[in-house]
């Protein structure tokens, strides 16, 4: 008996829906012909890349014809020094998305369960489902990960728990005490992944990075990225920190040359540009206050955020508002894919971008 192509596809992949990225400037330009366009949809750094990164990339152009270092030795050495871990505890990925996928590849098969929060980053379920694993989404509490409920959801079959801290798309975070108690309560046969894509932005005394616990819990993986505060989303560099054992397995399934030499050199330059980092954080803090005040003035509620985006309640006209903003050249992020169809997520921009966005939003609301 012959099988059709869909019947040949792995079960988990059959049901998969592809990730829906924020609309790009190019795409909107093609669709609606509007200009100028401001993208506040994917939590990118509104300052553009650092000058040091530009210079580093230019100096590397002669190397375009040779393969990059398959192991990112120089970036790893810089990171291990900065983070106080060994090179062997690091995995460098093509964006932190790739390291998240490597974790799924190393650990998951189709009898396994994966736990995450109901309003968590979409890639956790995509990577897990692709491996055939069963998804267990746990309700959150006031838009925050409910770590107690997540611990209660652990079964014999649980293999991985994904936690974003801070979380996207809510911008909420888990406290030091909650995190510690949770890590202590999780049995060792369960891998805990702490996705810290936005940790640099957090300014709360009661926040603690999972890196603090990396030596104590051999089942812990912390992931980070150069896509957000370091302004390198286009170059695709992220990393995982874990025990040498876990990092070793992840590096076995990782492709050699998964990160380009340009990306490695850019990440190194970005790590060395403290001024850019501080300016980015300051721009974000001011912009966040500006956006919060602006939406409050429009009588809209929002989820308090410690990251570089604000998720705003706009009601059941969210899709209309989104479309009307597009026509005015502002791209924000609708969240129906996250079960939050009455919300829009706005990435913090420059002062001028935030101001322009708030004016456009007011006009749209007035016209409804
Ligand atoms: C943006 C983001 C990432 C980063 O993805 P990259 O592949 O590093 O660009 C990871 N996790 C979350 C929750 C994010 O929002």
PDB file of C-alpha atoms in Angstrom, residues 36-335:
ATOM      1  CA  UNK A  36       7.678  55.948   6.388  1.00  0.00           C
ATOM      2  CA  UNK A  37       7.143  52.788   8.398  1.00  0.00           C
ATOM      3  CA  UNK A  38       8.014  52.293  12.071  1.00  0.00           C
ATOM      4  CA  UNK A  39       8.259  48.724  13.318  1.00  0.00           C
ATOM      5  CA  UNK A  40       7.374  48.261  16.971  1.00  0.00           C
ATOM      6  CA  UNK A  41       6.494  44.606  16.651  1.00  0.00           C
ATOM      7  CA  UNK A  42       9.464  42.367  17.391  1.00  0.00           C
ATOM      8  CA  UNK A  43      11.182  43.898  20.418  1.00  0.00           C
ATOM      9  CA  UNK A  44      14.242  44.968  18.468  1.00  0.00           C
ATOM     10  CA  UNK A  45      16.617  47.672  19.683  1.00  0.00           C
ATOM     11  CA  UNK A  46      15.359  50.986  18.206  1.00  0.00           C
ATOM     12  CA  UNK A  47      18.838  52.592  18.299  1.00  0.00           C
ATOM     13  CA  UNK A  48      20.197  50.521  15.426  1.00  0.00           C
ATOM     14  CA  UNK A  49      23.436  48.547  15.812  1.00  0.00           C
ATOM     15  CA  UNK A  50      26.363  49.922  17.787  1.00  0.00           C
ATOM     16  CA  UNK A  51      29.112  51.753  15.879  1.00  0.00           C
ATOM     17  CA  UNK A  52      31.655  49.306  17.294  1.00  0.00           C
ATOM     18  CA  UNK A  53      29.692  46.448  15.753  1.00  0.00           C
ATOM     19  CA  UNK A  54      29.637  48.174  12.369  1.00  0.00           C
ATOM     20  CA  UNK A  55      33.405  48.682  12.482  1.00  0.00           C
ATOM     21  CA  UNK A  56      34.050  45.081  13.554  1.00  0.00           C
ATOM     22  CA  UNK A  57      31.955  43.736  10.690  1.00  0.00           C
ATOM     23  CA  UNK A  58      33.756  45.897   8.143  1.00  0.00           C
ATOM     24  CA  UNK A  59      37.111  44.679   9.349  1.00  0.00           C
ATOM     25  CA  UNK A  60      35.976  41.094   8.860  1.00  0.00           C
ATOM     26  CA  UNK A  61      34.826  41.319   5.232  1.00  0.00           C
ATOM     27  CA  UNK A  62      37.993  39.724   3.815  1.00  0.00           C
ATOM     28  CA  UNK A  63      37.074  36.545   5.655  1.00  0.00           C
ATOM     29  CA  UNK A  64      33.722  36.048   3.933  1.00  0.00           C
ATOM     30  CA  UNK A  65      35.128  33.283   1.727  1.00  0.00           C
ATOM     31  CA  UNK A  66      36.387  31.089   4.564  1.00  0.00           C
ATOM     32  CA  UNK A  67      34.312  28.963   6.919  1.00  0.00           C
ATOM     33  CA  UNK A  68      33.794  30.477  10.345  1.00  0.00           C
ATOM     34  CA  UNK A  69      35.168  28.938  13.533  1.00  0.00           C
ATOM     35  CA  UNK A  70      32.883  25.935  14.075  1.00  0.00           C
ATOM     36  CA  UNK A  71      33.134  26.363  17.817  1.00  0.00           C
ATOM     37  CA  UNK A  72      33.002  30.181  18.250  1.00  0.00           C
ATOM     38  CA  UNK A  73      36.111  29.970  20.436  1.00  0.00           C
ATOM     39  CA  UNK A  74      36.600  33.711  20.856  1.00  0.00           C
ATOM     40  CA  UNK A  75      32.986  34.491  21.691  1.00  0.00           C
ATOM     41  CA  UNK A  76      32.850  31.567  24.112  1.00  0.00           C
ATOM     42  CA  UNK A  77      36.034  32.662  25.831  1.00  0.00           C
ATOM     43  CA  UNK A  78      34.710  36.174  26.278  1.00  0.00           C
ATOM     44  CA  UNK A  79      31.361  34.917  27.571  1.00  0.00           C
ATOM     45  CA  UNK A  80      32.826  32.329  29.917  1.00  0.00           C
ATOM     46  CA  UNK A  81      34.996  35.004  31.454  1.00  0.00           C
ATOM     47  CA  UNK A  82      32.102  37.427  31.817  1.00  0.00           C
ATOM     48  CA  UNK A  83      29.686  34.829  33.167  1.00  0.00           C
ATOM     49  CA  UNK A  84      32.177  32.903  35.299  1.00  0.00           C
ATOM     50  CA  UNK A  85      31.546  29.539  33.665  1.00  0.00           C
ATOM     51  CA  UNK A  86      33.704  27.196  31.552  1.00  0.00           C
ATOM     52  CA  UNK A  87      33.757  27.230  27.762  1.00  0.00           C
ATOM     53  CA  UNK A  88      32.399  23.676  27.949  1.00  0.00           C
ATOM     54  CA  UNK A  89      29.229  24.941  29.579  1.00  0.00           C
ATOM     55  CA  UNK A  90      28.360  27.133  26.605  1.00  0.00           C
ATOM     56  CA  UNK A  91      26.455  26.446  23.401  1.00  0.00           C
ATOM     57  CA  UNK A  92      26.356  29.218  20.805  1.00  0.00           C
ATOM     58  CA  UNK A  93      23.360  29.193  18.497  1.00  0.00           C
ATOM     59  CA  UNK A  94      21.930  30.843  15.434  1.00  0.00           C
ATOM     60  CA  UNK A  95      19.793  32.998  17.671  1.00  0.00           C
ATOM     61  CA  UNK A  96      18.649  31.645  21.004  1.00  0.00           C
ATOM     62  CA  UNK A  97      15.879  30.001  19.014  1.00  0.00           C
ATOM     63  CA  UNK A  98      18.418  27.515  17.771  1.00  0.00           C
ATOM     64  CA  UNK A  99      19.644  26.621  21.236  1.00  0.00           C
ATOM     65  CA  UNK A 100      16.032  26.155  22.346  1.00  0.00           C
ATOM     66  CA  UNK A 101      15.556  23.787  19.423  1.00  0.00           C
ATOM     67  CA  UNK A 102      18.759  21.913  20.313  1.00  0.00           C
ATOM     68  CA  UNK A 103      17.400  21.316  23.813  1.00  0.00           C
ATOM     69  CA  UNK A 104      14.228  19.825  22.327  1.00  0.00           C
ATOM     70  CA  UNK A 105      16.279  17.669  19.940  1.00  0.00           C
ATOM     71  CA  UNK A 106      18.538  16.341  22.674  1.00  0.00           C
ATOM     72  CA  UNK A 107      15.812  15.431  25.128  1.00  0.00           C
ATOM     73  CA  UNK A 108      12.417  14.913  23.539  1.00  0.00           C
ATOM     74  CA  UNK A 109      10.683  11.968  21.998  1.00  0.00           C
ATOM     75  CA  UNK A 110       7.053  11.168  21.510  1.00  0.00           C
ATOM     76  CA  UNK A 111       6.266   9.711  24.919  1.00  0.00           C
ATOM     77  CA  UNK A 112       7.436  12.877  26.686  1.00  0.00           C
ATOM     78  CA  UNK A 113       5.543  15.817  28.114  1.00  0.00           C
ATOM     79  CA  UNK A 114       6.684  19.434  28.003  1.00  0.00           C
ATOM     80  CA  UNK A 115       5.355  22.055  30.404  1.00  0.00           C
ATOM     81  CA  UNK A 116       5.108  25.774  29.694  1.00  0.00           C
ATOM     82  CA  UNK A 117       2.874  28.672  30.642  1.00  0.00           C
ATOM     83  CA  UNK A 118      -0.297  29.329  28.625  1.00  0.00           C
ATOM     84  CA  UNK A 119       0.934  32.735  27.465  1.00  0.00           C
ATOM     85  CA  UNK A 120       4.521  31.775  26.763  1.00  0.00           C
ATOM     86  CA  UNK A 121       6.798  32.328  23.766  1.00  0.00           C
ATOM     87  CA  UNK A 122       5.422  30.347  20.810  1.00  0.00           C
ATOM     88  CA  UNK A 123       8.656  28.580  19.890  1.00  0.00           C
ATOM     89  CA  UNK A 124       8.579  26.296  22.950  1.00  0.00           C
ATOM     90  CA  UNK A 125       5.488  24.526  21.698  1.00  0.00           C
ATOM     91  CA  UNK A 126       6.658  24.486  18.079  1.00  0.00           C
ATOM     92  CA  UNK A 127       9.996  22.821  18.860  1.00  0.00           C
ATOM     93  CA  UNK A 128       8.381  20.385  21.290  1.00  0.00           C
ATOM     94  CA  UNK A 129       5.542  19.421  18.995  1.00  0.00           C
ATOM     95  CA  UNK A 130       7.976  18.886  16.142  1.00  0.00           C
ATOM     96  CA  UNK A 131       9.650  16.200  18.279  1.00  0.00           C
ATOM     97  CA  UNK A 132       6.268  14.563  18.850  1.00  0.00           C
ATOM     98  CA  UNK A 133       6.089  15.509  22.537  1.00  0.00           C
ATOM     99  CA  UNK A 134       2.835  16.247  24.360  1.00  0.00           C
ATOM    100  CA  UNK A 135       2.264  19.892  25.277  1.00  0.00           C
ATOM    101  CA  UNK A 136       1.086  20.766  28.780  1.00  0.00           C
ATOM    102  CA  UNK A 137       0.086  24.446  29.010  1.00  0.00           C
ATOM    103  CA  UNK A 138      -0.347  25.687  32.590  1.00  0.00           C
ATOM    104  CA  UNK A 139      -2.624  28.619  33.450  1.00  0.00           C
ATOM    105  CA  UNK A 140      -0.838  31.721  34.600  1.00  0.00           C
ATOM    106  CA  UNK A 141      -1.649  33.975  37.543  1.00  0.00           C
ATOM    107  CA  UNK A 142      -2.102  37.690  36.818  1.00  0.00           C
ATOM    108  CA  UNK A 143      -0.190  37.165  33.570  1.00  0.00           C
ATOM    109  CA  UNK A 144       2.767  35.728  35.537  1.00  0.00           C
ATOM    110  CA  UNK A 145       4.104  32.199  35.317  1.00  0.00           C
ATOM    111  CA  UNK A 146       2.454  30.214  38.110  1.00  0.00           C
ATOM    112  CA  UNK A 147       5.489  28.210  39.184  1.00  0.00           C
ATOM    113  CA  UNK A 148       3.528  26.288  41.841  1.00  0.00           C
ATOM    114  CA  UNK A 149       1.009  25.128  39.272  1.00  0.00           C
ATOM    115  CA  UNK A 150       3.836  24.294  36.872  1.00  0.00           C
ATOM    116  CA  UNK A 151       5.537  22.171  39.527  1.00  0.00           C
ATOM    117  CA  UNK A 152       2.198  20.461  40.226  1.00  0.00           C
ATOM    118  CA  UNK A 153       1.888  19.606  36.539  1.00  0.00           C
ATOM    119  CA  UNK A 154       5.082  17.521  36.597  1.00  0.00           C
ATOM    120  CA  UNK A 155       4.457  13.839  35.894  1.00  0.00           C
ATOM    121  CA  UNK A 156       6.635  10.769  35.282  1.00  0.00           C
ATOM    122  CA  UNK A 157       6.582  11.739  31.625  1.00  0.00           C
ATOM    123  CA  UNK A 158       7.665  15.363  32.031  1.00  0.00           C
ATOM    124  CA  UNK A 159      10.976  15.971  30.296  1.00  0.00           C
ATOM    125  CA  UNK A 160      11.288  19.751  29.929  1.00  0.00           C
ATOM    126  CA  UNK A 161       9.798  22.862  31.551  1.00  0.00           C
ATOM    127  CA  UNK A 162      10.216  26.100  29.632  1.00  0.00           C
ATOM    128  CA  UNK A 163      10.093  29.376  31.572  1.00  0.00           C
ATOM    129  CA  UNK A 164      10.724  32.787  30.062  1.00  0.00           C
ATOM    130  CA  UNK A 165      11.913  35.247  32.699  1.00  0.00           C
ATOM    131  CA  UNK A 166      10.882  37.933  31.887  1.00  0.00           C
ATOM    132  CA  UNK A 167       8.110  36.449  29.792  1.00  0.00           C
ATOM    133  CA  UNK A 168       7.156  37.409  26.272  1.00  0.00           C
ATOM    134  CA  UNK A 169       4.412  38.511  25.399  1.00  0.00           C
ATOM    135  CA  UNK A 170       3.380  39.591  28.920  1.00  0.00           C
ATOM    136  CA  UNK A 171       6.569  41.309  30.170  1.00  0.00           C
ATOM    137  CA  UNK A 172       6.077  39.751  33.611  1.00  0.00           C
ATOM    138  CA  UNK A 173       8.787  38.116  35.709  1.00  0.00           C
ATOM    139  CA  UNK A 174       9.279  35.620  38.513  1.00  0.00           C
ATOM    140  CA  UNK A 175      10.956  36.683  41.738  1.00  0.00           C
ATOM    141  CA  UNK A 176      14.184  35.360  43.188  1.00  0.00           C
ATOM    142  CA  UNK A 177      12.381  33.507  45.974  1.00  0.00           C
ATOM    143  CA  UNK A 178       9.828  31.892  43.672  1.00  0.00           C
ATOM    144  CA  UNK A 179      12.550  30.790  41.262  1.00  0.00           C
ATOM    145  CA  UNK A 180      14.731  29.278  43.958  1.00  0.00           C
ATOM    146  CA  UNK A 181      11.874  27.387  45.591  1.00  0.00           C
ATOM    147  CA  UNK A 182      10.788  26.111  42.193  1.00  0.00           C
ATOM    148  CA  UNK A 183      14.252  24.899  41.162  1.00  0.00           C
ATOM    149  CA  UNK A 184      14.589  23.064  44.473  1.00  0.00           C
ATOM    150  CA  UNK A 185      11.228  21.372  43.999  1.00  0.00           C
ATOM    151  CA  UNK A 186      11.789  20.077  40.455  1.00  0.00           C
ATOM    152  CA  UNK A 187      13.035  16.482  40.283  1.00  0.00           C
ATOM    153  CA  UNK A 188      16.344  15.938  38.509  1.00  0.00           C
ATOM    154  CA  UNK A 189      14.802  14.009  35.641  1.00  0.00           C
ATOM    155  CA  UNK A 190      13.143  17.219  34.449  1.00  0.00           C
ATOM    156  CA  UNK A 191      15.154  19.754  32.443  1.00  0.00           C
ATOM    157  CA  UNK A 192      14.346  23.357  33.382  1.00  0.00           C
ATOM    158  CA  UNK A 193      14.953  25.910  30.622  1.00  0.00           C
ATOM    159  CA  UNK A 194      15.087  29.533  31.724  1.00  0.00           C
ATOM    160  CA  UNK A 195      14.824  31.776  28.689  1.00  0.00           C
ATOM    161  CA  UNK A 196      16.425  35.089  29.629  1.00  0.00           C
ATOM    162  CA  UNK A 197      16.098  36.912  26.301  1.00  0.00           C
ATOM    163  CA  UNK A 198      15.111  40.110  28.149  1.00  0.00           C
ATOM    164  CA  UNK A 199      17.031  39.798  31.415  1.00  0.00           C
ATOM    165  CA  UNK A 200      19.264  42.821  30.725  1.00  0.00           C
ATOM    166  CA  UNK A 201      16.244  45.122  30.884  1.00  0.00           C
ATOM    167  CA  UNK A 202      15.108  44.015  34.330  1.00  0.00           C
ATOM    168  CA  UNK A 203      15.689  46.571  37.017  1.00  0.00           C
ATOM    169  CA  UNK A 204      14.012  44.835  39.960  1.00  0.00           C
ATOM    170  CA  UNK A 205      15.957  44.122  43.094  1.00  0.00           C
ATOM    171  CA  UNK A 206      14.045  40.916  43.585  1.00  0.00           C
ATOM    172  CA  UNK A 207      15.001  39.464  40.194  1.00  0.00           C
ATOM    173  CA  UNK A 208      17.743  36.887  39.896  1.00  0.00           C
ATOM    174  CA  UNK A 209      19.190  35.297  36.798  1.00  0.00           C
ATOM    175  CA  UNK A 210      19.173  31.520  36.595  1.00  0.00           C
ATOM    176  CA  UNK A 211      22.928  31.694  36.007  1.00  0.00           C
ATOM    177  CA  UNK A 212      23.257  32.031  39.734  1.00  0.00           C
ATOM    178  CA  UNK A 213      22.061  28.411  40.046  1.00  0.00           C
ATOM    179  CA  UNK A 214      23.851  26.837  37.110  1.00  0.00           C
ATOM    180  CA  UNK A 215      26.419  24.970  39.236  1.00  0.00           C
ATOM    181  CA  UNK A 216      23.860  23.849  41.771  1.00  0.00           C
ATOM    182  CA  UNK A 217      21.260  22.342  39.422  1.00  0.00           C
ATOM    183  CA  UNK A 218      22.647  20.061  36.690  1.00  0.00           C
ATOM    184  CA  UNK A 219      19.201  19.958  35.042  1.00  0.00           C
ATOM    185  CA  UNK A 220      19.113  23.732  34.465  1.00  0.00           C
ATOM    186  CA  UNK A 221      19.681  25.479  31.108  1.00  0.00           C
ATOM    187  CA  UNK A 222      19.738  29.276  30.782  1.00  0.00           C
ATOM    188  CA  UNK A 223      19.376  30.832  27.334  1.00  0.00           C
ATOM    189  CA  UNK A 224      20.176  34.368  26.247  1.00  0.00           C
ATOM    190  CA  UNK A 225      20.351  36.347  23.040  1.00  0.00           C
ATOM    191  CA  UNK A 226      22.096  39.164  21.202  1.00  0.00           C
ATOM    192  CA  UNK A 227      18.843  39.949  19.357  1.00  0.00           C
ATOM    193  CA  UNK A 228      17.306  42.312  21.865  1.00  0.00           C
ATOM    194  CA  UNK A 229      19.331  44.803  23.926  1.00  0.00           C
ATOM    195  CA  UNK A 230      22.518  44.158  21.924  1.00  0.00           C
ATOM    196  CA  UNK A 231      20.731  45.134  18.722  1.00  0.00           C
ATOM    197  CA  UNK A 232      21.783  42.178  16.568  1.00  0.00           C
ATOM    198  CA  UNK A 233      18.460  40.500  15.722  1.00  0.00           C
ATOM    199  CA  UNK A 234      19.396  40.246  12.049  1.00  0.00           C
ATOM    200  CA  UNK A 235      22.668  38.419  12.729  1.00  0.00           C
ATOM    201  CA  UNK A 236      21.152  35.553  14.716  1.00  0.00           C
ATOM    202  CA  UNK A 237      23.339  34.902  17.756  1.00  0.00           C
ATOM    203  CA  UNK A 238      22.236  33.496  21.087  1.00  0.00           C
ATOM    204  CA  UNK A 239      23.621  31.075  23.625  1.00  0.00           C
ATOM    205  CA  UNK A 240      22.851  28.554  26.304  1.00  0.00           C
ATOM    206  CA  UNK A 241      24.636  28.056  29.604  1.00  0.00           C
ATOM    207  CA  UNK A 242      24.247  24.656  31.262  1.00  0.00           C
ATOM    208  CA  UNK A 243      26.145  21.877  32.976  1.00  0.00           C
ATOM    209  CA  UNK A 244      29.026  20.517  30.890  1.00  0.00           C
ATOM    210  CA  UNK A 245      27.022  17.336  30.396  1.00  0.00           C
ATOM    211  CA  UNK A 246      23.987  19.023  28.878  1.00  0.00           C
ATOM    212  CA  UNK A 247      26.061  21.513  26.867  1.00  0.00           C
ATOM    213  CA  UNK A 248      28.100  18.593  25.539  1.00  0.00           C
ATOM    214  CA  UNK A 249      25.022  16.843  24.151  1.00  0.00           C
ATOM    215  CA  UNK A 250      23.675  20.044  22.676  1.00  0.00           C
ATOM    216  CA  UNK A 251      26.981  20.663  20.933  1.00  0.00           C
ATOM    217  CA  UNK A 252      26.873  17.152  19.462  1.00  0.00           C
ATOM    218  CA  UNK A 253      23.616  17.784  17.617  1.00  0.00           C
ATOM    219  CA  UNK A 254      24.513  21.356  16.716  1.00  0.00           C
ATOM    220  CA  UNK A 255      25.683  21.912  13.146  1.00  0.00           C
ATOM    221  CA  UNK A 256      29.264  23.022  12.742  1.00  0.00           C
ATOM    222  CA  UNK A 257      29.395  26.600  11.393  1.00  0.00           C
ATOM    223  CA  UNK A 258      25.875  27.310  12.698  1.00  0.00           C
ATOM    224  CA  UNK A 259      26.938  30.865  13.583  1.00  0.00           C
ATOM    225  CA  UNK A 260      28.635  32.967  10.920  1.00  0.00           C
ATOM    226  CA  UNK A 261      31.975  34.619  11.532  1.00  0.00           C
ATOM    227  CA  UNK A 262      30.365  38.016  10.977  1.00  0.00           C
ATOM    228  CA  UNK A 263      27.829  37.240  13.680  1.00  0.00           C
ATOM    229  CA  UNK A 264      30.482  36.023  16.089  1.00  0.00           C
ATOM    230  CA  UNK A 265      32.635  39.091  15.595  1.00  0.00           C
ATOM    231  CA  UNK A 266      29.581  41.348  15.945  1.00  0.00           C
ATOM    232  CA  UNK A 267      28.561  39.672  19.196  1.00  0.00           C
ATOM    233  CA  UNK A 268      32.087  40.128  20.561  1.00  0.00           C
ATOM    234  CA  UNK A 269      32.054  43.816  19.618  1.00  0.00           C
ATOM    235  CA  UNK A 270      28.583  44.253  21.119  1.00  0.00           C
ATOM    236  CA  UNK A 271      29.706  42.740  24.428  1.00  0.00           C
ATOM    237  CA  UNK A 272      32.544  45.249  24.466  1.00  0.00           C
ATOM    238  CA  UNK A 273      30.334  48.283  23.926  1.00  0.00           C
ATOM    239  CA  UNK A 274      29.185  49.152  27.415  1.00  0.00           C
ATOM    240  CA  UNK A 275      28.167  52.643  26.360  1.00  0.00           C
ATOM    241  CA  UNK A 276      25.719  51.309  23.781  1.00  0.00           C
ATOM    242  CA  UNK A 277      24.284  48.903  26.332  1.00  0.00           C
ATOM    243  CA  UNK A 278      23.707  51.655  28.874  1.00  0.00           C
ATOM    244  CA  UNK A 279      22.233  53.980  26.273  1.00  0.00           C
ATOM    245  CA  UNK A 280      19.899  51.213  25.118  1.00  0.00           C
ATOM    246  CA  UNK A 281      18.726  50.547  28.661  1.00  0.00           C
ATOM    247  CA  UNK A 282      18.196  54.223  29.318  1.00  0.00           C
ATOM    248  CA  UNK A 283      16.286  54.716  26.051  1.00  0.00           C
ATOM    249  CA  UNK A 284      14.112  51.776  26.995  1.00  0.00           C
ATOM    250  CA  UNK A 285      13.397  52.980  30.536  1.00  0.00           C
ATOM    251  CA  UNK A 286      12.398  56.440  29.306  1.00  0.00           C
ATOM    252  CA  UNK A 287      10.422  55.016  26.392  1.00  0.00           C
ATOM    253  CA  UNK A 288       8.583  52.567  28.633  1.00  0.00           C
ATOM    254  CA  UNK A 289       7.491  55.389  30.946  1.00  0.00           C
ATOM    255  CA  UNK A 290       6.446  57.450  27.931  1.00  0.00           C
ATOM    256  CA  UNK A 291       4.364  54.623  26.456  1.00  0.00           C
ATOM    257  CA  UNK A 292       2.746  53.763  29.788  1.00  0.00           C
ATOM    258  CA  UNK A 293       1.763  57.369  30.424  1.00  0.00           C
ATOM    259  CA  UNK A 294       0.535  57.705  26.864  1.00  0.00           C
ATOM    260  CA  UNK A 295      -1.739  54.678  26.947  1.00  0.00           C
ATOM    261  CA  UNK A 296      -2.995  55.598  30.422  1.00  0.00           C
ATOM    262  CA  UNK A 297      -3.989  58.977  29.008  1.00  0.00           C
ATOM    263  CA  UNK A 298      -6.019  57.071  26.414  1.00  0.00           C
ATOM    264  CA  UNK A 299      -7.726  55.119  29.218  1.00  0.00           C
ATOM    265  CA  UNK A 300      -6.196  51.817  28.191  1.00  0.00           C
ATOM    266  CA  UNK A 301      -4.996  49.149  30.615  1.00  0.00           C
ATOM    267  CA  UNK A 302      -1.691  47.396  30.135  1.00  0.00           C
ATOM    268  CA  UNK A 303       0.259  44.557  31.703  1.00  0.00           C
ATOM    269  CA  UNK A 304       3.121  46.049  33.768  1.00  0.00           C
ATOM    270  CA  UNK A 305       6.297  45.062  31.932  1.00  0.00           C
ATOM    271  CA  UNK A 306       9.960  44.827  32.949  1.00  0.00           C
ATOM    272  CA  UNK A 307      11.110  44.167  29.379  1.00  0.00           C
ATOM    273  CA  UNK A 308      11.282  46.305  26.207  1.00  0.00           C
ATOM    274  CA  UNK A 309       7.654  45.988  25.186  1.00  0.00           C
ATOM    275  CA  UNK A 310       4.256  46.844  26.590  1.00  0.00           C
ATOM    276  CA  UNK A 311       1.194  44.661  26.139  1.00  0.00           C
ATOM    277  CA  UNK A 312      -1.904  46.823  26.035  1.00  0.00           C
ATOM    278  CA  UNK A 313      -5.551  45.860  26.449  1.00  0.00           C
ATOM    279  CA  UNK A 314      -7.522  47.350  23.566  1.00  0.00           C
ATOM    280  CA  UNK A 315     -10.582  45.093  23.616  1.00  0.00           C
ATOM    281  CA  UNK A 316     -12.249  43.174  20.828  1.00  0.00           C
ATOM    282  CA  UNK A 317     -11.364  45.818  18.254  1.00  0.00           C
ATOM    283  CA  UNK A 318      -7.689  44.838  18.505  1.00  0.00           C
ATOM    284  CA  UNK A 319      -7.549  43.559  14.952  1.00  0.00           C
ATOM    285  CA  UNK A 320      -9.164  46.747  13.590  1.00  0.00           C
ATOM    286  CA  UNK A 321      -6.750  48.896  15.549  1.00  0.00           C
ATOM    287  CA  UNK A 322      -3.825  46.812  14.321  1.00  0.00           C
ATOM    288  CA  UNK A 323      -4.928  47.231  10.689  1.00  0.00           C
ATOM    289  CA  UNK A 324      -5.585  50.956  11.071  1.00  0.00           C
ATOM    290  CA  UNK A 325      -2.146  51.444  12.644  1.00  0.00           C
ATOM    291  CA  UNK A 326      -0.591  49.615   9.685  1.00  0.00           C
ATOM    292  CA  UNK A 327      -2.215  52.078   7.324  1.00  0.00           C
ATOM    293  CA  UNK A 328      -0.566  54.867   9.338  1.00  0.00           C
ATOM    294  CA  UNK A 329       2.809  53.143   9.053  1.00  0.00           C
ATOM    295  CA  UNK A 330       3.016  51.632  12.568  1.00  0.00           C
ATOM    296  CA  UNK A 331       3.584  47.901  12.901  1.00  0.00           C
ATOM    297  CA  UNK A 332       2.692  46.452  16.301  1.00  0.00           C
ATOM    298  CA  UNK A 333       2.037  42.864  17.302  1.00  0.00           C
ATOM    299  CA  UNK A 334      -1.426  41.319  17.483  1.00  0.00           C
ATOM    300  CA  UNK A 335      -1.537  38.480  20.019  1.00  0.00           C
TER     301      UNK A 335
END
